[in-house]
């Protein structure tokens, strides 16, 4: 048994958490499973202290393959915040990125921040969207494998984002998502109007989408996201996993990926590498 595992067991027991077992997950030597009795928050705090850079999932039951997977897009399934990259074409990236960061940290109302950023983009040529997609919106490492593997196990996949259909639809096609819920940028005469078409997809809509799909399909659910507007969705899921997330989202989720890529989610769910689809 490694020194870190021994230290974790001693620290857990000293904190009043009884450890029944600490051993690799069946078929996954790289995943360490602790079976305990005690306060979940205390256990998590101890494990975070002993394993400061790691991926973690806390669950009252053994993790299962979900029937529903709902994920955020920007900085979760793709390596970009699309509105920030689009703003660069308008010469406004620093200004808009600062608003994005504050909204994702939970310091600004999401709907107000979104409306203000979109307003600033008014007049930008529609062609910037296609250029931005081609040049600045790569998938997050492991994204294709995560989606394909979950679908192969019978999971229905939804991409839900406070971003825009003009980006989310092609990203969903590329990654294999079966449903997309997003905002839509207004476009007239080949340029952005500075407004949105239809309602705003905010944190409440994200949670609602997850609950609707679970009511329709049943079973366990998985959610992934990185920002404050993902918190209700992460909390509502059976397994809400924050991905390289802002502090508030990480704290609110049932677990997090802080060391690996998106395939770490498969490991945390106990899906062995031999069952993965893709690279």
PDB file of C-alpha atoms in Angstrom:
ATOM      1  CA  UNK A   1       0.000   0.000   0.000  1.00  0.00           C
ATOM      2  CA  UNK A   2       1.411   3.384  -1.002  1.00  0.00           C
ATOM      3  CA  UNK A   3       2.397   5.973   1.567  1.00  0.00           C
ATOM      4  CA  UNK A   4      -0.363   8.312   0.318  1.00  0.00           C
ATOM      5  CA  UNK A   5      -3.049   5.659   0.735  1.00  0.00           C
ATOM      6  CA  UNK A   6      -1.844   4.854   4.249  1.00  0.00           C
ATOM      7  CA  UNK A   7      -1.785   8.556   5.072  1.00  0.00           C
ATOM      8  CA  UNK A   8      -5.322   8.922   3.724  1.00  0.00           C
ATOM      9  CA  UNK A   9      -6.633   6.036   5.813  1.00  0.00           C
ATOM     10  CA  UNK A  10      -5.033   7.410   8.977  1.00  0.00           C
ATOM     11  CA  UNK A  11      -6.318  10.928   8.258  1.00  0.00           C
ATOM     12  CA  UNK A  12      -9.854   9.686   7.536  1.00  0.00           C
ATOM     13  CA  UNK A  13     -10.008   7.649  10.706  1.00  0.00           C
ATOM     14  CA  UNK A  14      -8.581  10.527  12.730  1.00  0.00           C
ATOM     15  CA  UNK A  15     -11.410  12.676  11.341  1.00  0.00           C
ATOM     16  CA  UNK A  16     -14.028  10.145  12.453  1.00  0.00           C
ATOM     17  CA  UNK A  17     -14.535   8.424   9.099  1.00  0.00           C
ATOM     18  CA  UNK A  18     -14.431   4.638   9.322  1.00  0.00           C
ATOM     19  CA  UNK A  19     -12.566   3.051   6.383  1.00  0.00           C
ATOM     20  CA  UNK A  20     -13.793  -0.409   5.363  1.00  0.00           C
ATOM     21  CA  UNK A  21     -11.590  -0.767   2.294  1.00  0.00           C
ATOM     22  CA  UNK A  22      -9.145   1.171   0.138  1.00  0.00           C
ATOM     23  CA  UNK A  23      -8.278  -0.746  -2.998  1.00  0.00           C
ATOM     24  CA  UNK A  24      -8.149  -0.429  -6.777  1.00  0.00           C
ATOM     25  CA  UNK A  25     -11.497  -0.547  -8.551  1.00  0.00           C
ATOM     26  CA  UNK A  26     -12.126  -3.925 -10.198  1.00  0.00           C
ATOM     27  CA  UNK A  27     -10.461  -3.914 -13.613  1.00  0.00           C
ATOM     28  CA  UNK A  28      -9.065  -0.405 -13.143  1.00  0.00           C
ATOM     29  CA  UNK A  29      -5.781  -0.398 -11.281  1.00  0.00           C
ATOM     30  CA  UNK A  30      -5.422   3.368 -11.720  1.00  0.00           C
ATOM     31  CA  UNK A  31      -8.654   4.091  -9.830  1.00  0.00           C
ATOM     32  CA  UNK A  32      -8.556   3.885  -6.037  1.00  0.00           C
ATOM     33  CA  UNK A  33     -11.868   3.216  -4.304  1.00  0.00           C
ATOM     34  CA  UNK A  34     -12.463   4.063  -0.649  1.00  0.00           C
ATOM     35  CA  UNK A  35     -15.426   2.400   1.057  1.00  0.00           C
ATOM     36  CA  UNK A  36     -16.268   4.295   4.230  1.00  0.00           C
ATOM     37  CA  UNK A  37     -18.851   5.186   6.838  1.00  0.00           C
ATOM     38  CA  UNK A  38     -18.887   8.810   7.840  1.00  0.00           C
ATOM     39  CA  UNK A  39     -19.571  12.353   6.752  1.00  0.00           C
ATOM     40  CA  UNK A  40     -19.108  12.778   2.985  1.00  0.00           C
ATOM     41  CA  UNK A  41     -17.830  16.351   3.261  1.00  0.00           C
ATOM     42  CA  UNK A  42     -15.224  15.326   5.817  1.00  0.00           C
ATOM     43  CA  UNK A  43     -14.085  12.425   3.668  1.00  0.00           C
ATOM     44  CA  UNK A  44     -13.785  14.640   0.604  1.00  0.00           C
ATOM     45  CA  UNK A  45     -11.819  17.306   2.475  1.00  0.00           C
ATOM     46  CA  UNK A  46      -9.346  14.714   3.742  1.00  0.00           C
ATOM     47  CA  UNK A  47      -8.867  13.104   0.327  1.00  0.00           C
ATOM     48  CA  UNK A  48      -8.396  16.498  -1.330  1.00  0.00           C
ATOM     49  CA  UNK A  49      -5.698  17.310   1.194  1.00  0.00           C
ATOM     50  CA  UNK A  50      -3.865  14.004   0.778  1.00  0.00           C
ATOM     51  CA  UNK A  51      -4.305  13.863  -3.024  1.00  0.00           C
ATOM     52  CA  UNK A  52      -4.182  17.563  -4.019  1.00  0.00           C
ATOM     53  CA  UNK A  53      -3.985  16.935  -7.788  1.00  0.00           C
ATOM     54  CA  UNK A  54      -6.351  14.120  -8.622  1.00  0.00           C
ATOM     55  CA  UNK A  55      -9.742  13.184 -10.027  1.00  0.00           C
ATOM     56  CA  UNK A  56     -12.435  12.364  -7.480  1.00  0.00           C
ATOM     57  CA  UNK A  57     -16.044  11.186  -7.279  1.00  0.00           C
ATOM     58  CA  UNK A  58     -18.002  10.876  -4.036  1.00  0.00           C
ATOM     59  CA  UNK A  59     -21.078   8.648  -4.232  1.00  0.00           C
ATOM     60  CA  UNK A  60     -23.383   6.977  -1.735  1.00  0.00           C
ATOM     61  CA  UNK A  61     -23.658   4.005  -4.101  1.00  0.00           C
ATOM     62  CA  UNK A  62     -21.248   2.349  -6.507  1.00  0.00           C
ATOM     63  CA  UNK A  63     -21.123   4.504  -9.675  1.00  0.00           C
ATOM     64  CA  UNK A  64     -23.149   3.199 -12.606  1.00  0.00           C
ATOM     65  CA  UNK A  65     -23.231   3.968 -16.319  1.00  0.00           C
ATOM     66  CA  UNK A  66     -25.812   6.748 -16.749  1.00  0.00           C
ATOM     67  CA  UNK A  67     -28.863   6.652 -18.989  1.00  0.00           C
ATOM     68  CA  UNK A  68     -28.618  10.419 -19.513  1.00  0.00           C
ATOM     69  CA  UNK A  69     -25.522  12.568 -20.035  1.00  0.00           C
ATOM     70  CA  UNK A  70     -25.899  16.359 -20.109  1.00  0.00           C
ATOM     71  CA  UNK A  71     -22.834  18.521 -20.618  1.00  0.00           C
ATOM     72  CA  UNK A  72     -21.823  22.134 -20.845  1.00  0.00           C
ATOM     73  CA  UNK A  73     -19.848  23.049 -23.971  1.00  0.00           C
ATOM     74  CA  UNK A  74     -17.353  25.920 -23.566  1.00  0.00           C
ATOM     75  CA  UNK A  75     -14.224  24.943 -21.608  1.00  0.00           C
ATOM     76  CA  UNK A  76     -15.794  21.538 -20.974  1.00  0.00           C
ATOM     77  CA  UNK A  77     -16.332  19.814 -24.318  1.00  0.00           C
ATOM     78  CA  UNK A  78     -14.267  22.320 -26.281  1.00  0.00           C
ATOM     79  CA  UNK A  79     -11.044  24.169 -25.482  1.00  0.00           C
ATOM     80  CA  UNK A  80     -12.503  27.644 -25.858  1.00  0.00           C
ATOM     81  CA  UNK A  81     -15.048  30.162 -24.686  1.00  0.00           C
ATOM     82  CA  UNK A  82     -16.654  30.807 -28.072  1.00  0.00           C
ATOM     83  CA  UNK A  83     -17.918  34.289 -27.309  1.00  0.00           C
ATOM     84  CA  UNK A  84     -14.432  35.359 -26.212  1.00  0.00           C
ATOM     85  CA  UNK A  85     -12.849  34.021 -29.397  1.00  0.00           C
ATOM     86  CA  UNK A  86     -15.553  35.608 -31.532  1.00  0.00           C
ATOM     87  CA  UNK A  87     -14.928  38.905 -29.744  1.00  0.00           C
ATOM     88  CA  UNK A  88     -11.321  38.785 -30.885  1.00  0.00           C
ATOM     89  CA  UNK A  89     -12.501  39.284 -34.458  1.00  0.00           C
ATOM     90  CA  UNK A  90     -14.240  42.466 -33.292  1.00  0.00           C
ATOM     91  CA  UNK A  91     -11.173  43.663 -31.372  1.00  0.00           C
ATOM     92  CA  UNK A  92     -13.004  43.266 -28.064  1.00  0.00           C
ATOM     93  CA  UNK A  93     -11.590  40.039 -26.649  1.00  0.00           C
ATOM     94  CA  UNK A  94     -10.083  41.466 -23.461  1.00  0.00           C
ATOM     95  CA  UNK A  95     -13.216  43.420 -22.615  1.00  0.00           C
ATOM     96  CA  UNK A  96     -15.616  40.546 -23.271  1.00  0.00           C
ATOM     97  CA  UNK A  97     -13.372  37.867 -21.742  1.00  0.00           C
ATOM     98  CA  UNK A  98     -13.286  39.807 -18.481  1.00  0.00           C
ATOM     99  CA  UNK A  99     -17.094  39.743 -18.358  1.00  0.00           C
ATOM    100  CA  UNK A 100     -17.104  36.017 -19.218  1.00  0.00           C
ATOM    101  CA  UNK A 101     -14.696  35.193 -16.419  1.00  0.00           C
ATOM    102  CA  UNK A 102     -16.703  37.087 -13.817  1.00  0.00           C
ATOM    103  CA  UNK A 103     -19.911  35.380 -14.943  1.00  0.00           C
ATOM    104  CA  UNK A 104     -18.303  31.929 -14.803  1.00  0.00           C
ATOM    105  CA  UNK A 105     -16.969  32.659 -11.328  1.00  0.00           C
ATOM    106  CA  UNK A 106     -20.504  33.508 -10.242  1.00  0.00           C
ATOM    107  CA  UNK A 107     -19.772  37.200  -9.686  1.00  0.00           C
ATOM    108  CA  UNK A 108     -22.248  38.483 -12.305  1.00  0.00           C
ATOM    109  CA  UNK A 109     -25.798  37.533 -13.284  1.00  0.00           C
ATOM    110  CA  UNK A 110     -25.387  35.205 -16.239  1.00  0.00           C
ATOM    111  CA  UNK A 111     -28.267  36.532 -18.346  1.00  0.00           C
ATOM    112  CA  UNK A 112     -27.198  40.157 -17.901  1.00  0.00           C
ATOM    113  CA  UNK A 113     -23.572  39.312 -18.671  1.00  0.00           C
ATOM    114  CA  UNK A 114     -24.579  37.378 -21.782  1.00  0.00           C
ATOM    115  CA  UNK A 115     -26.826  40.150 -23.059  1.00  0.00           C
ATOM    116  CA  UNK A 116     -24.089  42.751 -22.580  1.00  0.00           C
ATOM    117  CA  UNK A 117     -21.456  40.671 -24.361  1.00  0.00           C
ATOM    118  CA  UNK A 118     -23.735  39.902 -27.289  1.00  0.00           C
ATOM    119  CA  UNK A 119     -24.625  43.589 -27.596  1.00  0.00           C
ATOM    120  CA  UNK A 120     -20.956  44.459 -27.918  1.00  0.00           C
ATOM    121  CA  UNK A 121     -20.667  42.053 -30.878  1.00  0.00           C
ATOM    122  CA  UNK A 122     -23.327  43.859 -32.895  1.00  0.00           C
ATOM    123  CA  UNK A 123     -22.171  44.551 -36.457  1.00  0.00           C
ATOM    124  CA  UNK A 124     -19.590  41.757 -36.588  1.00  0.00           C
ATOM    125  CA  UNK A 125     -19.749  39.892 -39.899  1.00  0.00           C
ATOM    126  CA  UNK A 126     -21.426  36.470 -39.782  1.00  0.00           C
ATOM    127  CA  UNK A 127     -18.401  34.966 -41.527  1.00  0.00           C
ATOM    128  CA  UNK A 128     -16.400  35.355 -38.326  1.00  0.00           C
ATOM    129  CA  UNK A 129     -18.410  32.460 -36.832  1.00  0.00           C
ATOM    130  CA  UNK A 130     -17.238  29.953 -39.445  1.00  0.00           C
ATOM    131  CA  UNK A 131     -13.664  31.224 -39.216  1.00  0.00           C
ATOM    132  CA  UNK A 132     -13.734  31.012 -35.438  1.00  0.00           C
ATOM    133  CA  UNK A 133     -15.062  27.435 -35.578  1.00  0.00           C
ATOM    134  CA  UNK A 134     -12.385  26.372 -38.015  1.00  0.00           C
ATOM    135  CA  UNK A 135      -9.454  28.051 -36.288  1.00  0.00           C
ATOM    136  CA  UNK A 136     -10.188  28.347 -32.560  1.00  0.00           C
ATOM    137  CA  UNK A 137     -12.633  25.705 -31.332  1.00  0.00           C
ATOM    138  CA  UNK A 138     -10.814  22.377 -30.887  1.00  0.00           C
ATOM    139  CA  UNK A 139     -12.507  19.590 -28.925  1.00  0.00           C
ATOM    140  CA  UNK A 140     -11.378  18.945 -25.389  1.00  0.00           C
ATOM    141  CA  UNK A 141      -9.060  15.914 -25.130  1.00  0.00           C
ATOM    142  CA  UNK A 142     -11.128  12.815 -24.506  1.00  0.00           C
ATOM    143  CA  UNK A 143     -14.441  14.406 -25.510  1.00  0.00           C
ATOM    144  CA  UNK A 144     -15.133  12.173 -28.519  1.00  0.00           C
ATOM    145  CA  UNK A 145     -14.246   9.025 -26.578  1.00  0.00           C
ATOM    146  CA  UNK A 146     -16.414  10.023 -23.626  1.00  0.00           C
ATOM    147  CA  UNK A 147     -19.502  10.688 -25.745  1.00  0.00           C
ATOM    148  CA  UNK A 148     -19.057   7.657 -28.008  1.00  0.00           C
ATOM    149  CA  UNK A 149     -18.470   5.295 -25.089  1.00  0.00           C
ATOM    150  CA  UNK A 150     -21.488   6.502 -23.146  1.00  0.00           C
ATOM    151  CA  UNK A 151     -23.686   6.179 -26.250  1.00  0.00           C
ATOM    152  CA  UNK A 152     -22.341   2.661 -26.827  1.00  0.00           C
ATOM    153  CA  UNK A 153     -23.527   1.830 -23.299  1.00  0.00           C
ATOM    154  CA  UNK A 154     -27.056   3.064 -24.059  1.00  0.00           C
ATOM    155  CA  UNK A 155     -26.743   6.610 -22.723  1.00  0.00           C
ATOM    156  CA  UNK A 156     -28.611   9.537 -24.336  1.00  0.00           C
ATOM    157  CA  UNK A 157     -26.356  12.567 -24.758  1.00  0.00           C
ATOM    158  CA  UNK A 158     -27.280  16.263 -24.613  1.00  0.00           C
ATOM    159  CA  UNK A 159     -25.098  19.325 -25.175  1.00  0.00           C
ATOM    160  CA  UNK A 160     -26.599  22.244 -23.236  1.00  0.00           C
ATOM    161  CA  UNK A 161     -24.838  25.577 -23.285  1.00  0.00           C
ATOM    162  CA  UNK A 162     -25.177  29.240 -22.518  1.00  0.00           C
ATOM    163  CA  UNK A 163     -23.302  29.652 -25.804  1.00  0.00           C
ATOM    164  CA  UNK A 164     -24.824  29.688 -29.247  1.00  0.00           C
ATOM    165  CA  UNK A 165     -26.400  27.256 -31.709  1.00  0.00           C
ATOM    166  CA  UNK A 166     -24.113  28.608 -34.418  1.00  0.00           C
ATOM    167  CA  UNK A 167     -21.239  26.961 -32.511  1.00  0.00           C
ATOM    168  CA  UNK A 168     -23.004  24.225 -30.558  1.00  0.00           C
ATOM    169  CA  UNK A 169     -24.682  22.531 -33.528  1.00  0.00           C
ATOM    170  CA  UNK A 170     -21.413  21.840 -35.398  1.00  0.00           C
ATOM    171  CA  UNK A 171     -19.665  20.870 -32.160  1.00  0.00           C
ATOM    172  CA  UNK A 172     -22.470  18.426 -31.346  1.00  0.00           C
ATOM    173  CA  UNK A 173     -22.201  16.903 -34.824  1.00  0.00           C
ATOM    174  CA  UNK A 174     -18.447  16.531 -34.427  1.00  0.00           C
ATOM    175  CA  UNK A 175     -18.606  14.949 -30.969  1.00  0.00           C
ATOM    176  CA  UNK A 176     -21.750  12.866 -31.462  1.00  0.00           C
ATOM    177  CA  UNK A 177     -24.260  14.551 -29.138  1.00  0.00           C
ATOM    178  CA  UNK A 178     -27.869  13.669 -29.896  1.00  0.00           C
ATOM    179  CA  UNK A 179     -29.588  16.844 -28.693  1.00  0.00           C
ATOM    180  CA  UNK A 180     -28.502  20.479 -28.463  1.00  0.00           C
ATOM    181  CA  UNK A 181     -29.929  23.228 -26.244  1.00  0.00           C
ATOM    182  CA  UNK A 182     -28.361  26.659 -26.754  1.00  0.00           C
ATOM    183  CA  UNK A 183     -28.908  30.355 -27.369  1.00  0.00           C
ATOM    184  CA  UNK A 184     -29.087  31.749 -30.892  1.00  0.00           C
ATOM    185  CA  UNK A 185     -27.297  34.843 -32.106  1.00  0.00           C
ATOM    186  CA  UNK A 186     -29.416  37.258 -34.105  1.00  0.00           C
ATOM    187  CA  UNK A 187     -28.156  37.736 -37.677  1.00  0.00           C
ATOM    188  CA  UNK A 188     -29.425  40.176 -40.308  1.00  0.00           C
ATOM    189  CA  UNK A 189     -27.927  41.134 -43.654  1.00  0.00           C
ATOM    190  CA  UNK A 190     -24.825  39.031 -42.976  1.00  0.00           C
ATOM    191  CA  UNK A 191     -23.921  40.591 -39.628  1.00  0.00           C
ATOM    192  CA  UNK A 192     -24.669  39.996 -35.939  1.00  0.00           C
ATOM    193  CA  UNK A 193     -27.500  42.202 -34.688  1.00  0.00           C
ATOM    194  CA  UNK A 194     -26.181  42.455 -31.138  1.00  0.00           C
ATOM    195  CA  UNK A 195     -29.201  40.549 -29.858  1.00  0.00           C
ATOM    196  CA  UNK A 196     -30.464  37.004 -29.317  1.00  0.00           C
ATOM    197  CA  UNK A 197     -33.318  35.123 -30.960  1.00  0.00           C
ATOM    198  CA  UNK A 198     -35.544  33.389 -28.409  1.00  0.00           C
ATOM    199  CA  UNK A 199     -35.065  32.810 -24.698  1.00  0.00           C
ATOM    200  CA  UNK A 200     -31.815  32.597 -22.777  1.00  0.00           C
ATOM    201  CA  UNK A 201     -30.297  29.274 -21.754  1.00  0.00           C
ATOM    202  CA  UNK A 202     -29.155  29.894 -18.196  1.00  0.00           C
ATOM    203  CA  UNK A 203     -28.463  27.692 -15.182  1.00  0.00           C
ATOM    204  CA  UNK A 204     -32.148  26.978 -14.570  1.00  0.00           C
ATOM    205  CA  UNK A 205     -32.653  25.818 -18.142  1.00  0.00           C
ATOM    206  CA  UNK A 206     -29.643  23.519 -17.880  1.00  0.00           C
ATOM    207  CA  UNK A 207     -31.082  21.895 -14.774  1.00  0.00           C
ATOM    208  CA  UNK A 208     -34.519  21.669 -16.379  1.00  0.00           C
ATOM    209  CA  UNK A 209     -33.117  19.889 -19.447  1.00  0.00           C
ATOM    210  CA  UNK A 210     -31.407  17.289 -17.269  1.00  0.00           C
ATOM    211  CA  UNK A 211     -34.541  16.676 -15.198  1.00  0.00           C
ATOM    212  CA  UNK A 212     -36.708  16.399 -18.333  1.00  0.00           C
ATOM    213  CA  UNK A 213     -34.439  13.819 -19.906  1.00  0.00           C
ATOM    214  CA  UNK A 214     -34.248  11.779 -16.693  1.00  0.00           C
ATOM    215  CA  UNK A 215     -38.061  11.844 -16.378  1.00  0.00           C
ATOM    216  CA  UNK A 216     -38.322  10.626 -19.964  1.00  0.00           C
ATOM    217  CA  UNK A 217     -35.620   7.950 -19.898  1.00  0.00           C
ATOM    218  CA  UNK A 218     -35.157   7.025 -16.233  1.00  0.00           C
ATOM    219  CA  UNK A 219     -31.985   5.684 -14.688  1.00  0.00           C
ATOM    220  CA  UNK A 220     -28.912   7.467 -13.434  1.00  0.00           C
ATOM    221  CA  UNK A 221     -27.676  10.750 -14.868  1.00  0.00           C
ATOM    222  CA  UNK A 222     -24.289  12.342 -15.456  1.00  0.00           C
ATOM    223  CA  UNK A 223     -23.535  16.040 -15.863  1.00  0.00           C
ATOM    224  CA  UNK A 224     -20.256  17.796 -16.626  1.00  0.00           C
ATOM    225  CA  UNK A 225     -19.466  21.501 -16.540  1.00  0.00           C
ATOM    226  CA  UNK A 226     -16.939  24.044 -15.343  1.00  0.00           C
ATOM    227  CA  UNK A 227     -18.657  27.264 -14.322  1.00  0.00           C
ATOM    228  CA  UNK A 228     -21.107  28.750 -11.835  1.00  0.00           C
ATOM    229  CA  UNK A 229     -23.997  28.513 -14.300  1.00  0.00           C
ATOM    230  CA  UNK A 230     -23.519  24.720 -14.335  1.00  0.00           C
ATOM    231  CA  UNK A 231     -24.017  24.304 -10.578  1.00  0.00           C
ATOM    232  CA  UNK A 232     -27.762  23.482 -10.495  1.00  0.00           C
ATOM    233  CA  UNK A 233     -27.279  20.898 -13.254  1.00  0.00           C
ATOM    234  CA  UNK A 234     -24.269  19.353 -11.498  1.00  0.00           C
ATOM    235  CA  UNK A 235     -26.182  19.110  -8.232  1.00  0.00           C
ATOM    236  CA  UNK A 236     -29.289  17.629  -9.888  1.00  0.00           C
ATOM    237  CA  UNK A 237     -27.399  14.811 -11.615  1.00  0.00           C
ATOM    238  CA  UNK A 238     -26.743  11.443 -10.010  1.00  0.00           C
ATOM    239  CA  UNK A 239     -23.079  12.113 -10.725  1.00  0.00           C
ATOM    240  CA  UNK A 240     -22.217  15.778 -11.276  1.00  0.00           C
ATOM    241  CA  UNK A 241     -18.559  16.069 -12.245  1.00  0.00           C
ATOM    242  CA  UNK A 242     -16.840  19.449 -12.519  1.00  0.00           C
ATOM    243  CA  UNK A 243     -14.192  19.516 -15.237  1.00  0.00           C
ATOM    244  CA  UNK A 244     -11.070  21.637 -14.536  1.00  0.00           C
ATOM    245  CA  UNK A 245     -13.634  23.929 -13.020  1.00  0.00           C
ATOM    246  CA  UNK A 246     -14.027  27.253 -11.294  1.00  0.00           C
ATOM    247  CA  UNK A 247     -13.931  26.883  -7.476  1.00  0.00           C
ATOM    248  CA  UNK A 248     -17.682  27.309  -6.905  1.00  0.00           C
ATOM    249  CA  UNK A 249     -18.556  24.656  -9.485  1.00  0.00           C
ATOM    250  CA  UNK A 250     -15.968  22.227  -8.158  1.00  0.00           C
ATOM    251  CA  UNK A 251     -17.194  22.663  -4.598  1.00  0.00           C
ATOM    252  CA  UNK A 252     -20.839  22.128  -5.584  1.00  0.00           C
ATOM    253  CA  UNK A 253     -20.294  19.007  -7.697  1.00  0.00           C
ATOM    254  CA  UNK A 254     -20.213  15.404  -6.506  1.00  0.00           C
ATOM    255  CA  UNK A 255     -16.747  15.072  -7.968  1.00  0.00           C
ATOM    256  CA  UNK A 256     -14.243  16.635 -10.293  1.00  0.00           C
ATOM    257  CA  UNK A 257     -11.559  16.053 -12.879  1.00  0.00           C
ATOM    258  CA  UNK A 258      -8.503  18.123 -11.988  1.00  0.00           C
ATOM    259  CA  UNK A 259      -5.661  15.957 -13.292  1.00  0.00           C
ATOM    260  CA  UNK A 260      -6.808  14.037 -16.366  1.00  0.00           C
ATOM    261  CA  UNK A 261      -8.814  14.659 -19.523  1.00  0.00           C
ATOM    262  CA  UNK A 262     -12.462  13.813 -20.181  1.00  0.00           C
ATOM    263  CA  UNK A 263     -11.757  10.090 -20.308  1.00  0.00           C
ATOM    264  CA  UNK A 264     -11.178  10.376 -16.551  1.00  0.00           C
ATOM    265  CA  UNK A 265     -14.966  10.588 -16.257  1.00  0.00           C
ATOM    266  CA  UNK A 266     -15.158   7.055 -17.684  1.00  0.00           C
ATOM    267  CA  UNK A 267     -12.614   5.864 -15.136  1.00  0.00           C
ATOM    268  CA  UNK A 268     -14.538   7.445 -12.263  1.00  0.00           C
ATOM    269  CA  UNK A 269     -17.669   5.643 -13.474  1.00  0.00           C
ATOM    270  CA  UNK A 270     -15.796   2.342 -13.464  1.00  0.00           C
ATOM    271  CA  UNK A 271     -15.835   1.793 -17.245  1.00  0.00           C
ATOM    272  CA  UNK A 272     -12.644  -0.131 -18.162  1.00  0.00           C
ATOM    273  CA  UNK A 273     -10.459   1.022 -21.032  1.00  0.00           C
ATOM    274  CA  UNK A 274     -11.286  -2.078 -23.025  1.00  0.00           C
ATOM    275  CA  UNK A 275     -14.885  -0.847 -23.276  1.00  0.00           C
ATOM    276  CA  UNK A 276     -14.002   2.611 -24.576  1.00  0.00           C
ATOM    277  CA  UNK A 277     -14.915   3.694 -28.103  1.00  0.00           C
ATOM    278  CA  UNK A 278     -12.289   5.736 -29.955  1.00  0.00           C
ATOM    279  CA  UNK A 279      -8.768   6.717 -29.002  1.00  0.00           C
TER     280      UNK A 279
END
